[in-house]
């Protein structure tokens, strides 16, 4: 059993849990995800890995209540256990395989939407520890739904906050902030003393990632997205997670979850996310990677 | 002379009734029926059935005990070679193995070896008979990857001779294909699968679920950091194939693996479980193997009208005759010499049907079967709102890609010799991970062979 060692409500609908899972804590890398089951009759629910500590043997997850299955997770308390907790799953982020020497000369831009802030955190933390320069844009509906602001500040160079209602940071969408930063970058292209972004990563609701992709494309910056598709086993067995990337059908669970944003068929991916929505009155699969 | 009666028929649930439930189709023999059927066995001096069994169960010996009513003794004889009699009695293709070799089958009907094995397995369970005799621990640890038939068979043999065996299973329930693949109505999970796995555990075998070998741990970390002296990989063939035709990613197109995993492992047919399943009104199943039959018959039980679409003729169907027969009885429609060329969608991106082309049989291909050839301009549509792709599976490349020096062939199958030895010292493999998708019993046979090879290897070092 996988005991919940620490539980903290980040706000009324988002809960953070630190779970005892030594094997996973020792092997997890930024970009990967896990699958939990809250009880014996529960669904297998993919969630992003928000943090891991191999010394303590713990893995941290963040869940937002949006339906029946996520509520079951959030109802668990400190001292309770998950019936199942399996991972890490998926491929780590590409930069995990780069050397410190290479990374220390690189500049990254992260675009995090809502609960997508959670999986962005371990990536930024990793890059920071490797000496890379990292800017982060966090977008949320409202200030009450902002998470990981302080933690992120500690590991990034510049943090930009925006909310739909203007209750925190700037009022507006992440795409606007991103476009401004990329535009500023473009202005400085000739400036030898200025370091432009080498790579951008967007993680959030599928619709946000789609619009970030459209907005980033004219700037020609490499962009990675992390796809929160439907999954059952999460190990390549079922194929529920298939997405069209570069005209080819790929399995997000084993070949992803991260893909080159410009190659992803977002319309299809969004449509496929709704496959079981008509049956499930409550459980909303958008939450399955904790991203909505 | 032995009892020259016809083969004792086995009682089954009425087709019309069973088409609406997930209870087991076959009731199996009771003790009287079993003893009567056992009396048909000729007890051949040189039995042909035993070498035809991939795990070499001493068939005439156990049947003789059944005939005399010594069911515990019969169980003991089977247990020497198989830890899964209730499973194998249900899902082995006996007609092409033991029963296919039975001398009685030449002029009449073979002895119902499978049904007798099932009877003995079920009797043991109902009467609490277990066989836990084993040698004292020898201090050597063996890791097994995957708790399917190959892994369970390998674990059983190694545990019996004193090895400290741990099975690592990726899913939350052990059993592999017995758990996620084969439906409840052919193989009950609680009574049969769980019990036989408990019997393996009673030998001291540990099963650790939720471990992804290749991610959570690696073959190397198991050997270098966790003290396992040898590893057996029985990770199966879990990756579903698709046809790569237009429309395959429409909503409503699923792999048979997904459909069956939702229904079997996740128990979607039981409303008290949370996992959803989408069945629609009409389901088209593409493929003709046992998995296709399982998917078709599951969809039928979930309330859909089901059509099986297969590109060859009924004669070439790879599924067991019994399964096809059961499927037809239950009302599943078969459309032979038919191959999908496109999956048709509606304006919202959901399946509305299959565009198919009629086929005819041409020259035999490399498998010896006549290969299907499309008839030009013979396209037609089949209406359906769910399409289940059941085109076979291939091994998951995860372990090979995370283990240096472990060779695979071009189908992603692990390369291993007949004893299961891979290209890595101390690493053995067997079952579908090596052969590609095959049967439960062949995987068990490979697991047993590898267990013997692992014992030889570990005695040397």
XYZ file of C-alpha atoms in Angstrom:
753
model
C 0.000 0.000 0.000
C 1.080 3.515 -0.719
C 0.596 5.672 2.347
C -0.222 9.359 2.176
C 2.397 10.929 4.436
C 1.379 14.510 3.969
C -1.740 16.195 2.641
C -2.149 19.891 2.071
C -5.080 21.687 0.465
C -3.569 24.271 -1.860
C -7.016 25.822 -2.234
C -10.606 24.566 -1.881
C -10.398 22.350 -4.966
C -6.719 21.480 -5.355
C -4.962 19.082 -3.013
C -1.309 18.142 -2.727
C -0.271 14.750 -1.411
C 3.106 13.314 -0.577
C 2.955 9.561 -1.013
C 5.262 6.839 0.243
C 6.536 5.116 -2.921
C 10.277 4.457 -2.575
C 10.796 2.554 -5.811
C 9.083 5.259 -7.865
C 10.785 8.078 -5.983
C 14.155 6.576 -6.870
C 13.413 6.230 -10.570
C 11.135 9.173 -11.453
C 12.369 11.842 -13.838
C 10.896 15.154 -14.990
C 8.244 14.693 -17.672
C 6.962 11.343 -16.464
C 3.584 10.506 -14.936
C 1.998 7.887 -12.734
C -1.293 6.037 -12.333
C -3.280 5.741 -9.102
C -6.303 3.859 -7.930
C -8.008 5.288 -4.879
C -9.942 2.144 -3.957
C -10.561 -1.472 -4.965
C -13.265 -0.657 -7.505
C -11.697 2.549 -8.725
C -10.475 3.593 -12.133
C -6.810 3.752 -13.014
C -6.213 7.474 -13.097
C -3.154 9.047 -14.708
C -1.691 11.992 -12.777
C 1.422 14.003 -13.326
C 4.360 13.626 -11.004
C 4.716 16.954 -9.289
C 7.824 16.248 -7.254
C 9.871 13.309 -5.996
C 12.446 12.787 -3.269
C 14.540 9.657 -3.537
C 16.007 10.155 -0.042
C 12.617 10.311 1.632
C 11.183 7.790 -0.801
C 8.214 9.997 -1.585
C 6.384 11.137 -4.693
C 4.189 14.241 -4.693
C 0.947 14.511 -6.647
C -1.546 17.331 -7.054
C -5.224 16.671 -7.760
C -8.077 18.986 -8.582
C -11.651 17.957 -7.838
C -13.570 17.957 -11.093
C -15.486 14.699 -10.950
C -16.143 11.474 -9.094
C -12.729 9.892 -9.501
C -10.715 12.954 -8.553
C -12.994 13.513 -5.572
C -12.245 9.991 -4.347
C -8.556 10.857 -4.404
C -9.010 14.150 -2.615
C -11.174 12.513 0.073
C -8.220 10.420 1.214
C -6.421 11.770 4.272
C -2.971 11.679 5.775
C -2.359 8.140 6.969
C -4.697 6.639 4.354
C -3.221 4.716 1.449
C -3.744 4.471 -2.261
C -4.767 0.979 -3.372
C -2.382 1.310 -6.305
C 0.315 3.770 -7.247
C 2.337 2.805 -10.297
C 5.072 4.482 -12.259
C 7.014 6.353 -13.328
C 5.364 5.994 -16.733
C 6.179 7.536 -20.079
C 9.423 8.941 -21.402
C 11.261 11.589 -19.392
C 11.593 15.073 -20.897
C 14.155 15.214 -23.672
C 16.452 17.611 -21.784
C 16.939 15.015 -19.038
C 19.384 13.320 -21.405
C 21.438 16.498 -21.977
C 24.665 17.263 -20.158
C 25.028 19.936 -17.483
C 27.505 21.683 -19.728
C 24.968 21.954 -22.520
C 22.025 22.861 -20.284
C 23.881 25.563 -18.403
C 24.102 27.527 -21.614
C 20.415 27.201 -22.446
C 17.365 29.336 -21.806
C 13.879 27.813 -21.452
C 10.382 29.245 -21.393
C 7.623 27.293 -19.646
C 3.937 27.989 -20.139
C 1.832 26.404 -17.404
C -1.953 26.405 -17.368
C -3.927 25.689 -14.185
C -3.019 22.337 -12.726
C -0.415 22.029 -15.483
C 1.756 24.079 -13.148
C 2.309 20.905 -11.109
C 4.165 18.895 -13.794
C 6.041 22.004 -14.909
C 7.562 22.379 -11.447
C 9.886 19.300 -11.455
C 11.074 20.219 -14.945
C 11.968 23.767 -13.943
C 13.539 22.523 -10.730
C 15.679 20.055 -12.670
C 16.775 22.621 -15.257
C 17.564 25.141 -12.527
C 19.733 22.575 -10.750
C 21.577 21.983 -14.029
C 22.342 25.661 -14.414
C 19.844 26.485 -17.165
C 18.049 29.777 -17.274
C 14.269 29.326 -16.982
C 11.324 31.694 -17.243
C 7.838 30.536 -16.344
C 4.394 31.829 -17.247
C 1.599 30.543 -15.020
C -1.976 31.087 -16.083
C -5.081 30.330 -14.037
C -8.756 31.210 -14.079
C -8.484 33.116 -10.842
C -5.992 33.867 -8.058
C -7.606 31.196 -5.864
C -6.636 28.556 -8.431
C -2.992 29.572 -8.677
C -0.658 26.950 -7.302
C 3.078 26.584 -6.753
C 3.791 30.287 -7.086
C 6.345 30.411 -4.263
C 7.952 27.079 -5.103
C 8.317 28.133 -8.716
C 9.812 31.509 -7.790
C 12.587 29.711 -5.947
C 13.713 27.790 -9.027
C 13.107 30.102 -11.977
C 14.617 33.364 -13.190
C 11.425 35.230 -14.038
C 7.893 34.294 -13.118
C 4.936 35.788 -14.992
C 1.450 35.337 -13.579
C -1.778 35.904 -15.430
C -5.388 35.186 -14.548
C -8.566 35.209 -16.602
C -10.280 37.543 -14.117
C -7.287 39.678 -13.217
C -7.367 38.715 -9.534
C -3.641 37.948 -9.632
C -0.881 39.128 -11.909
C -1.969 40.365 -15.214
C -5.485 39.969 -16.578
C -5.297 37.891 -19.715
C -4.142 34.688 -21.308
C -0.782 32.934 -21.183
C -0.530 33.234 -24.948
C -0.408 37.044 -24.728
C 2.443 37.007 -22.222
C 4.260 34.393 -24.255
C 3.918 36.377 -27.467
C 5.348 39.482 -25.783
C 8.323 37.569 -24.430
C 8.992 35.921 -27.765
C 8.590 39.268 -29.526
C 11.104 40.872 -27.142
C 13.388 37.975 -27.924
C 13.035 38.605 -31.633
C 13.948 42.271 -31.178
C 17.178 41.231 -29.502
C 18.154 38.644 -32.059
C 21.109 40.639 -33.295
C 22.265 41.523 -29.797
C 25.229 39.304 -28.954
C 24.904 40.062 -25.241
C 21.361 38.820 -25.125
C 20.410 35.180 -24.684
C 17.259 34.173 -26.558
C 14.990 31.275 -25.540
C 16.193 27.970 -26.943
C 13.123 25.919 -26.168
C 9.575 26.328 -24.874
C 7.401 23.825 -23.019
C 3.646 24.177 -22.581
C 1.618 22.047 -20.169
C -2.015 22.640 -19.387
C -5.476 21.903 -20.726
C -5.425 20.604 -24.305
C -7.167 23.746 -25.578
C -4.508 25.951 -23.988
C -1.705 23.890 -25.499
C -3.372 24.164 -28.880
C -3.502 27.958 -28.736
C 0.008 28.240 -27.328
C 1.177 26.131 -30.273
C -0.596 28.340 -32.793
C 0.780 31.486 -31.161
C 4.352 30.207 -30.866
C 4.650 28.895 -34.384
C 5.421 32.214 -36.140
C 8.378 32.700 -33.788
C 9.984 29.445 -34.849
C 10.835 28.389 -31.318
C 10.946 24.634 -30.614
C 7.904 23.800 -28.476
C 7.097 20.696 -26.462
C 3.659 19.815 -25.079
C 2.622 17.112 -22.601
C -0.584 15.360 -23.643
C -3.177 14.375 -21.067
C -4.945 11.677 -23.062
C -7.287 8.919 -21.918
C -5.474 5.869 -20.596
C -6.308 2.562 -18.985
C -3.113 0.670 -18.254
C -0.598 3.391 -19.119
C 1.965 0.863 -20.333
C 1.172 0.579 -24.046
C -1.394 -2.180 -23.758
C -4.698 -0.549 -24.560
C -4.051 2.172 -27.115
C -6.720 4.482 -25.676
C -4.078 7.206 -25.593
C -3.281 7.194 -29.291
C -2.693 10.586 -30.796
C -1.741 11.626 -34.288
C 1.695 13.219 -34.267
C 3.302 14.122 -37.551
C 0.624 12.154 -39.392
C 1.410 8.987 -37.463
C -0.558 7.345 -34.684
C 1.494 7.329 -31.480
C 0.834 6.049 -27.956
C 1.082 8.954 -25.505
C 1.619 6.588 -22.561
C 4.829 4.984 -23.790
C 6.062 7.227 -26.609
C 4.978 10.420 -24.827
C 3.483 12.076 -22.922
C 5.677 14.844 -24.410
C 5.660 15.521 -28.138
C 6.747 18.181 -30.595
C 3.797 20.582 -30.362
C 3.828 21.514 -34.035
C 3.263 17.885 -35.062
C 0.270 17.208 -32.780
C -3.275 16.946 -34.153
C -4.953 18.822 -31.289
C -8.468 18.668 -32.753
C -8.359 14.908 -32.782
C -6.739 14.762 -29.355
C -9.459 16.964 -27.848
C -12.202 14.950 -29.501
C -10.732 11.683 -28.250
C -10.652 13.013 -24.683
C -14.454 13.200 -24.751
C -14.988 9.576 -25.707
C -16.384 8.462 -22.348
C -17.872 11.762 -21.291
C -21.385 10.803 -22.372
C -21.258 7.765 -20.123
C -19.609 9.371 -17.174
C -21.964 11.864 -15.703
C -19.501 12.891 -13.059
C -15.951 11.893 -13.682
C -14.276 14.276 -16.063
C -11.345 12.804 -17.913
C -9.811 16.194 -18.432
C -8.698 15.985 -14.853
C -6.909 12.731 -15.413
C -3.564 14.346 -15.742
C -4.680 16.866 -13.210
C -4.628 19.505 -15.838
C -7.967 21.161 -15.990
C -11.719 -53.329 -23.348
C -12.373 -49.917 -21.956
C -15.759 -48.314 -21.709
C -16.916 -47.805 -25.285
C -19.419 -45.085 -24.605
C -19.584 -41.792 -26.492
C -17.782 -38.800 -24.994
C -19.722 -37.510 -21.997
C -21.226 -34.164 -22.972
C -20.627 -31.168 -20.744
C -23.535 -29.088 -19.521
C -23.583 -25.463 -20.637
C -25.562 -22.363 -19.870
C -28.344 -21.863 -22.443
C -27.044 -19.646 -25.274
C -29.920 -17.186 -25.085
C -29.526 -16.786 -21.342
C -25.752 -16.596 -21.273
C -25.740 -13.958 -24.016
C -26.997 -11.570 -21.348
C -24.672 -12.405 -18.460
C -20.983 -12.863 -17.659
C -21.388 -16.154 -15.805
C -19.387 -19.091 -17.042
C -20.619 -20.735 -20.241
C -19.608 -24.277 -19.365
C -20.641 -25.867 -16.069
C -17.975 -28.554 -16.274
C -18.338 -32.174 -15.199
C -19.629 -33.274 -11.831
C -17.818 -36.174 -10.173
C -20.047 -38.865 -11.730
C -19.660 -37.437 -15.207
C -15.918 -37.111 -14.694
C -15.544 -40.704 -13.535
C -17.626 -41.916 -16.467
C -15.625 -39.915 -18.992
C -12.381 -41.083 -17.387
C -13.451 -44.671 -17.985
C -13.096 -44.048 -21.731
C -9.346 -43.516 -21.509
C -7.359 -46.451 -22.909
C -4.419 -45.737 -20.572
C -2.068 -46.252 -23.497
C 1.340 -47.719 -22.643
C 2.971 -45.108 -24.816
C 0.516 -42.269 -24.493
C 0.466 -39.782 -27.358
C -1.337 -37.158 -25.273
C 1.549 -36.510 -22.849
C 4.158 -35.390 -25.401
C 1.420 -33.293 -27.034
C 1.035 -31.347 -23.787
C 3.448 -28.394 -23.587
C 3.898 -28.954 -19.835
C 3.818 -32.781 -20.083
C 1.029 -33.434 -17.589
C 0.916 -37.203 -16.923
C -2.544 -37.416 -18.429
C -3.361 -41.159 -18.345
C -2.110 -41.370 -14.748
C -4.369 -38.622 -13.465
C -7.312 -39.892 -15.511
C -6.936 -43.349 -13.974
C -7.222 -41.782 -10.519
C -10.289 -39.806 -11.579
C -11.942 -42.986 -12.802
C -11.400 -44.580 -9.393
C -12.680 -41.515 -7.612
C -9.258 -40.641 -6.139
C -9.566 -36.970 -7.009
C -6.947 -35.754 -4.540
C -4.436 -38.194 -5.976
C -5.334 -37.021 -9.498
C -4.758 -33.428 -8.384
C -1.383 -34.364 -6.930
C -0.305 -35.911 -10.231
C -1.293 -32.785 -12.200
C 0.318 -30.484 -9.631
C 3.712 -32.012 -10.376
C 3.585 -30.428 -13.816
C 1.051 -27.614 -13.673
C -0.030 -25.122 -11.076
C -2.969 -23.942 -13.176
C -5.238 -26.950 -13.910
C -8.503 -25.036 -13.542
C -7.153 -22.397 -15.936
C -5.729 -24.803 -18.503
C -8.744 -27.096 -18.384
C -10.734 -24.084 -19.532
C -8.539 -22.224 -22.000
C -6.079 -24.691 -23.550
C -6.692 -25.586 -27.201
C -6.920 -29.276 -26.254
C -8.221 -30.208 -29.703
C -4.838 -29.406 -31.204
C -2.758 -30.700 -28.282
C -3.525 -33.579 -25.893
C -6.965 -34.382 -27.282
C -5.734 -33.929 -30.827
C -3.236 -36.713 -30.213
C -5.645 -39.034 -28.378
C -5.866 -42.400 -30.115
C -9.635 -42.522 -29.575
C -9.922 -39.470 -31.761
C -8.920 -41.393 -34.859
C -12.169 -43.303 -35.172
C -14.352 -41.434 -32.736
C -14.086 -38.731 -30.145
C -11.006 -38.073 -28.039
C -11.184 -38.344 -24.267
C -12.311 -34.981 -22.844
C -8.927 -34.395 -21.207
C -9.467 -30.667 -20.783
C -12.807 -31.106 -19.049
C -11.290 -33.739 -16.767
C -8.371 -31.501 -15.877
C -10.787 -28.693 -15.133
C -12.840 -31.023 -12.950
C -9.776 -32.010 -10.942
C -8.642 -28.384 -10.552
C -12.089 -27.238 -9.479
C -12.512 -30.180 -7.119
C -9.208 -29.333 -5.420
C -10.300 -25.753 -4.928
C -13.723 -26.690 -3.596
C -12.166 -29.201 -1.214
C -9.268 -27.052 -0.131
C -6.609 -29.403 -1.465
C -3.243 -27.678 -1.876
C 0.224 -28.853 -2.692
C 2.811 -26.824 -0.891
C 5.640 -29.361 -0.649
C 8.901 -27.679 -1.476
C 12.603 -27.960 -0.830
C 14.151 -25.732 1.857
C 15.279 -22.308 0.618
C 18.674 -22.484 -1.065
C 19.487 -18.814 -0.526
C 19.324 -17.783 -4.161
C 16.929 -15.145 -5.421
C 15.256 -15.191 -8.832
C 13.201 -12.301 -10.240
C 10.369 -12.940 -12.646
C 8.943 -10.212 -14.837
C 5.228 -10.637 -15.409
C 2.696 -12.742 -13.517
C 1.040 -14.299 -16.563
C 1.131 -17.995 -17.413
C 4.856 -18.056 -18.295
C 5.920 -16.297 -15.114
C 3.620 -18.320 -12.864
C 4.832 -21.632 -14.324
C 8.471 -20.603 -14.015
C 7.935 -19.352 -10.455
C 6.180 -22.551 -9.422
C 8.982 -24.828 -10.568
C 11.729 -22.647 -9.085
C 9.972 -22.225 -5.744
C 9.451 -25.975 -5.445
C 13.190 -26.607 -5.660
C 14.114 -23.986 -3.101
C 14.596 -20.677 -4.874
C 13.429 -17.418 -3.341
C 11.192 -16.113 -6.130
C 9.677 -12.653 -6.565
C 7.337 -11.865 -9.445
C 7.086 -8.228 -10.565
C 3.742 -7.357 -12.148
C 2.979 -4.061 -13.862
C -0.805 -4.125 -13.378
C -2.615 -3.985 -10.067
C -3.818 -7.596 -10.246
C -1.588 -10.582 -10.984
C -2.389 -13.015 -13.793
C -1.414 -11.201 -16.956
C -3.644 -12.236 -19.841
C -5.659 -14.463 -17.484
C -6.670 -11.265 -15.727
C -6.929 -8.581 -18.399
C -7.523 -10.622 -21.536
C -9.712 -13.678 -21.090
C -13.290 -12.816 -20.100
C -15.087 -13.896 -16.978
C -17.490 -16.155 -18.904
C -14.574 -18.315 -20.039
C -12.341 -17.937 -17.027
C -13.828 -16.761 -13.725
C -11.438 -14.369 -12.007
C -12.312 -14.664 -8.320
C -12.844 -18.397 -8.077
C -10.394 -19.745 -10.637
C -7.625 -17.246 -11.436
C -7.209 -15.870 -7.924
C -7.241 -19.297 -6.315
C -4.634 -20.773 -8.611
C -2.398 -17.733 -8.140
C -2.857 -18.113 -4.368
C -1.645 -21.687 -4.770
C 1.525 -20.406 -6.431
C 1.986 -17.929 -3.581
C 1.494 -20.742 -1.079
C 4.794 -22.141 -2.391
C 6.495 -19.015 -1.086
C 6.439 -17.023 -4.319
C 6.126 -13.284 -3.686
C 4.201 -11.111 -6.134
C 4.880 -7.382 -6.184
C 2.253 -5.557 -8.246
C 2.501 -2.042 -9.737
C 6.153 -2.429 -10.740
C 7.038 -1.389 -14.286
C 10.211 -3.243 -15.173
C 12.053 -0.874 -17.452
C 10.780 2.181 -15.554
C 10.268 1.606 -11.812
C 13.179 -0.832 -11.777
C 15.353 -2.293 -14.519
C 16.690 -5.771 -15.166
C 20.112 -4.422 -14.229
C 18.961 -2.804 -10.987
C 17.250 -6.055 -9.962
C 20.483 -7.997 -10.528
C 23.002 -5.401 -9.349
C 21.181 -3.683 -6.493
C 18.523 -6.104 -5.302
C 20.528 -9.312 -5.277
C 18.650 -11.373 -7.827
C 20.988 -13.978 -9.344
C 18.821 -14.601 -12.384
C 15.827 -13.049 -14.103
C 13.061 -14.630 -16.147
C 11.179 -12.294 -18.488
C 7.631 -13.398 -19.167
C 6.218 -10.016 -20.027
C 3.919 -11.250 -22.762
C 2.804 -9.572 -25.947
C 0.705 -6.664 -24.856
C 0.982 -4.060 -27.599
C -2.107 -3.935 -29.822
C -1.791 -3.718 -33.590
C -3.893 -1.432 -35.709
C -4.550 -1.540 -39.466
C -3.346 1.966 -40.292
C -6.441 2.675 -42.352
C -8.248 6.037 -42.475
C -10.575 6.721 -39.551
C -8.834 4.504 -37.047
C -8.579 7.273 -34.453
C -12.289 8.141 -34.598
C -14.155 8.026 -31.299
C -15.560 4.536 -30.975
C -12.565 2.672 -32.400
C -10.800 0.664 -29.716
C -8.299 -2.151 -29.607
C -9.558 -5.504 -28.357
C -6.996 -5.080 -25.585
C -8.612 -1.847 -24.430
C -12.133 -3.233 -24.662
C -11.220 -6.409 -22.802
C -9.032 -4.678 -20.214
C -11.853 -2.302 -19.337
C -14.246 -5.201 -19.005
C -12.030 -7.889 -17.442
C -9.336 -6.229 -15.352
C -11.392 -3.143 -14.537
C -14.764 -5.019 -14.336
C -16.627 -2.393 -16.360
C -19.567 -4.802 -16.805
C -20.204 -4.551 -13.053
C -21.907 -1.228 -12.253
C -20.285 -1.110 -8.819
C -16.910 -0.494 -10.504
C -15.954 2.977 -11.737
C -14.283 2.291 -15.104
C -16.536 3.131 -18.064
C -16.903 1.153 -21.275
C -18.524 2.305 -24.494
C -20.459 -0.348 -26.383
C -22.977 1.439 -28.573
C -25.776 -0.401 -30.344
C -23.822 -2.246 -32.983
C -20.240 -3.407 -32.759
C -17.978 -4.602 -35.537
C -15.035 -6.747 -34.449
C -12.197 -6.930 -36.956
C -10.191 -10.161 -36.754
C -10.780 -13.853 -36.263
C -8.646 -15.038 -33.366
C -9.610 -16.069 -29.851
C -9.225 -12.484 -28.703
C -11.670 -11.351 -31.392
C -14.174 -13.962 -30.160
C -13.677 -12.805 -26.568
C -14.241 -9.173 -27.535
C -17.277 -10.015 -29.690
C -18.913 -12.158 -27.029
C -18.212 -9.543 -24.340
C -19.777 -6.795 -26.464
C -22.814 -9.009 -27.039
C -23.217 -9.520 -23.299
C -22.992 -5.774 -22.793
C -26.045 -5.410 -25.031
C -24.751 -4.769 -28.545
C -25.451 -6.470 -31.850
C -22.120 -7.857 -32.948
C -20.603 -8.639 -36.326
C -17.215 -10.282 -36.747
C -15.416 -9.192 -39.889
C -12.697 -11.551 -41.135
C -10.756 -11.451 -44.373
C -10.442 -15.191 -44.948
C -13.072 -17.952 -44.690
C -14.388 -19.754 -41.655
C -11.942 -22.592 -42.292
C -8.993 -20.260 -41.712
C -10.374 -18.640 -38.539
C -7.520 -18.839 -36.036
C -9.954 -18.980 -33.091
C -10.718 -22.281 -31.421
C -13.638 -24.141 -33.011
C -15.398 -24.228 -29.634
C -15.228 -20.446 -29.314
C -16.596 -19.858 -32.821
C -19.353 -22.369 -32.144
C -20.274 -20.643 -28.871
C -20.185 -17.224 -30.513
C -22.564 -18.352 -33.272
C -24.930 -19.969 -30.780
C -25.088 -16.693 -28.922
C -26.104 -14.795 -32.041
C -22.907 -13.218 -33.313
C -22.915 -12.605 -37.067
C -19.808 -13.578 -39.048
C -18.913 -11.812 -42.288
C -16.183 -13.766 -43.963
C -13.970 -12.732 -46.882
C -14.487 -9.153 -45.817
C -11.781 -6.632 -45.042
C -12.160 -3.043 -43.799
C -10.507 -0.384 -45.938
C -11.753 2.643 -43.996
C -13.630 3.475 -40.822
C -16.412 5.939 -41.519
C -17.163 8.769 -39.137
C -19.960 11.236 -38.579
C -19.534 15.000 -38.463
C -18.661 14.845 -34.758
C -15.847 12.381 -35.235
C -17.643 9.284 -34.008
C -17.751 5.972 -35.848
C -20.783 5.358 -38.041
C -19.611 2.342 -39.973
C -16.962 0.391 -41.814
C -16.172 0.562 -45.477
C -15.180 -2.974 -46.465
C -14.012 -4.768 -49.546
C -14.867 -8.335 -50.481
C -11.993 -10.770 -50.631
C -11.285 -14.073 -52.324
C -8.655 -16.636 -51.481
C -5.578 -16.694 -53.663
C -2.350 -18.668 -53.496
C -1.052 -20.021 -50.161
C 1.250 -17.563 -48.365
C 4.281 -18.271 -46.178
C 2.017 -19.475 -43.362
C 0.555 -22.079 -45.693
C -2.844 -20.446 -45.568
C -4.369 -19.175 -48.790
C -3.899 -15.454 -48.788
C -6.907 -13.197 -49.172
C -7.000 -10.963 -52.248
C -9.378 -8.009 -52.648
C -12.019 -8.241 -55.367
C -11.827 -4.957 -57.323
C -14.782 -2.568 -57.028
C -16.541 -4.682 -54.420
C -16.607 -2.108 -51.624
C -19.643 -1.942 -49.371
C -20.506 -0.408 -45.995
C -21.358 -2.042 -42.687
C -23.103 0.143 -40.133
C -21.680 0.138 -36.632
C -20.997 2.624 -33.878
C -18.101 0.817 -32.270
C -15.213 -0.895 -34.028
C -12.993 -3.259 -32.062
C -9.646 -3.937 -33.693
C -8.437 -7.426 -32.900
C -5.484 -7.909 -35.202
C -3.017 -9.414 -32.796
C -0.455 -8.020 -30.412
C 3.299 -7.724 -30.211
C 5.704 -7.632 -27.260
C 6.234 -4.358 -25.424
C 9.681 -2.996 -26.353
C 10.175 -1.354 -22.937
C 12.302 -4.045 -21.291
C 14.522 -4.641 -24.301
C 15.040 -0.905 -24.789
C 16.107 -0.422 -21.159
C 18.349 -3.482 -20.887
C 21.727 -3.325 -22.564
C 22.726 -6.345 -24.569
C 19.267 -7.917 -24.644
C 18.630 -8.836 -28.276
C 15.273 -8.654 -30.029
C 14.176 -9.612 -33.514
C 12.391 -7.373 -35.983
C 9.009 -8.085 -34.400
C 10.273 -6.805 -31.018
C 10.315 -10.367 -29.685
C 13.125 -11.191 -27.279
C 15.652 -13.571 -28.763
C 15.997 -16.704 -26.623
C 17.080 -20.285 -27.282
C 14.807 -23.262 -26.619
C 15.706 -23.186 -22.933
C 14.887 -19.519 -22.637
C 18.480 -18.264 -22.494
C 18.660 -14.713 -23.885
C 21.682 -12.820 -25.164
C 22.340 -11.655 -21.583
C 23.966 -13.902 -19.009
C 21.571 -14.802 -16.211
C 18.598 -13.415 -18.105
C 16.028 -15.867 -19.418
C 12.774 -15.309 -21.269
C 9.762 -17.247 -22.499
C 6.138 -17.091 -23.541
C 4.627 -14.457 -25.788
C 7.545 -12.067 -25.100
C 9.676 -14.489 -27.137
C 7.225 -16.101 -29.548
C 4.748 -13.284 -30.108
C 1.122 -13.868 -29.184
C 0.420 -17.574 -28.660
C -1.377 -19.622 -26.008
C -1.461 -19.847 -22.227
C -0.114 -23.375 -22.244
C 2.794 -22.711 -24.615
C 3.812 -19.849 -22.349
C 3.630 -22.188 -19.352
C 5.755 -24.739 -21.186
C 8.367 -22.068 -21.922
C 8.278 -20.953 -18.277
C 8.958 -24.494 -17.096
C 11.846 -25.002 -19.533
C 13.392 -21.739 -18.430
C 13.004 -22.722 -14.772
C 15.058 -25.852 -15.446
C 17.650 -23.809 -17.343
C 17.825 -21.225 -14.537
C 18.376 -24.031 -12.028
C 21.201 -25.447 -14.163
C 22.736 -21.990 -14.523
C 22.561 -21.136 -10.825
C 23.978 -24.507 -9.777
C 27.067 -23.706 -11.804
C 27.825 -20.274 -10.407
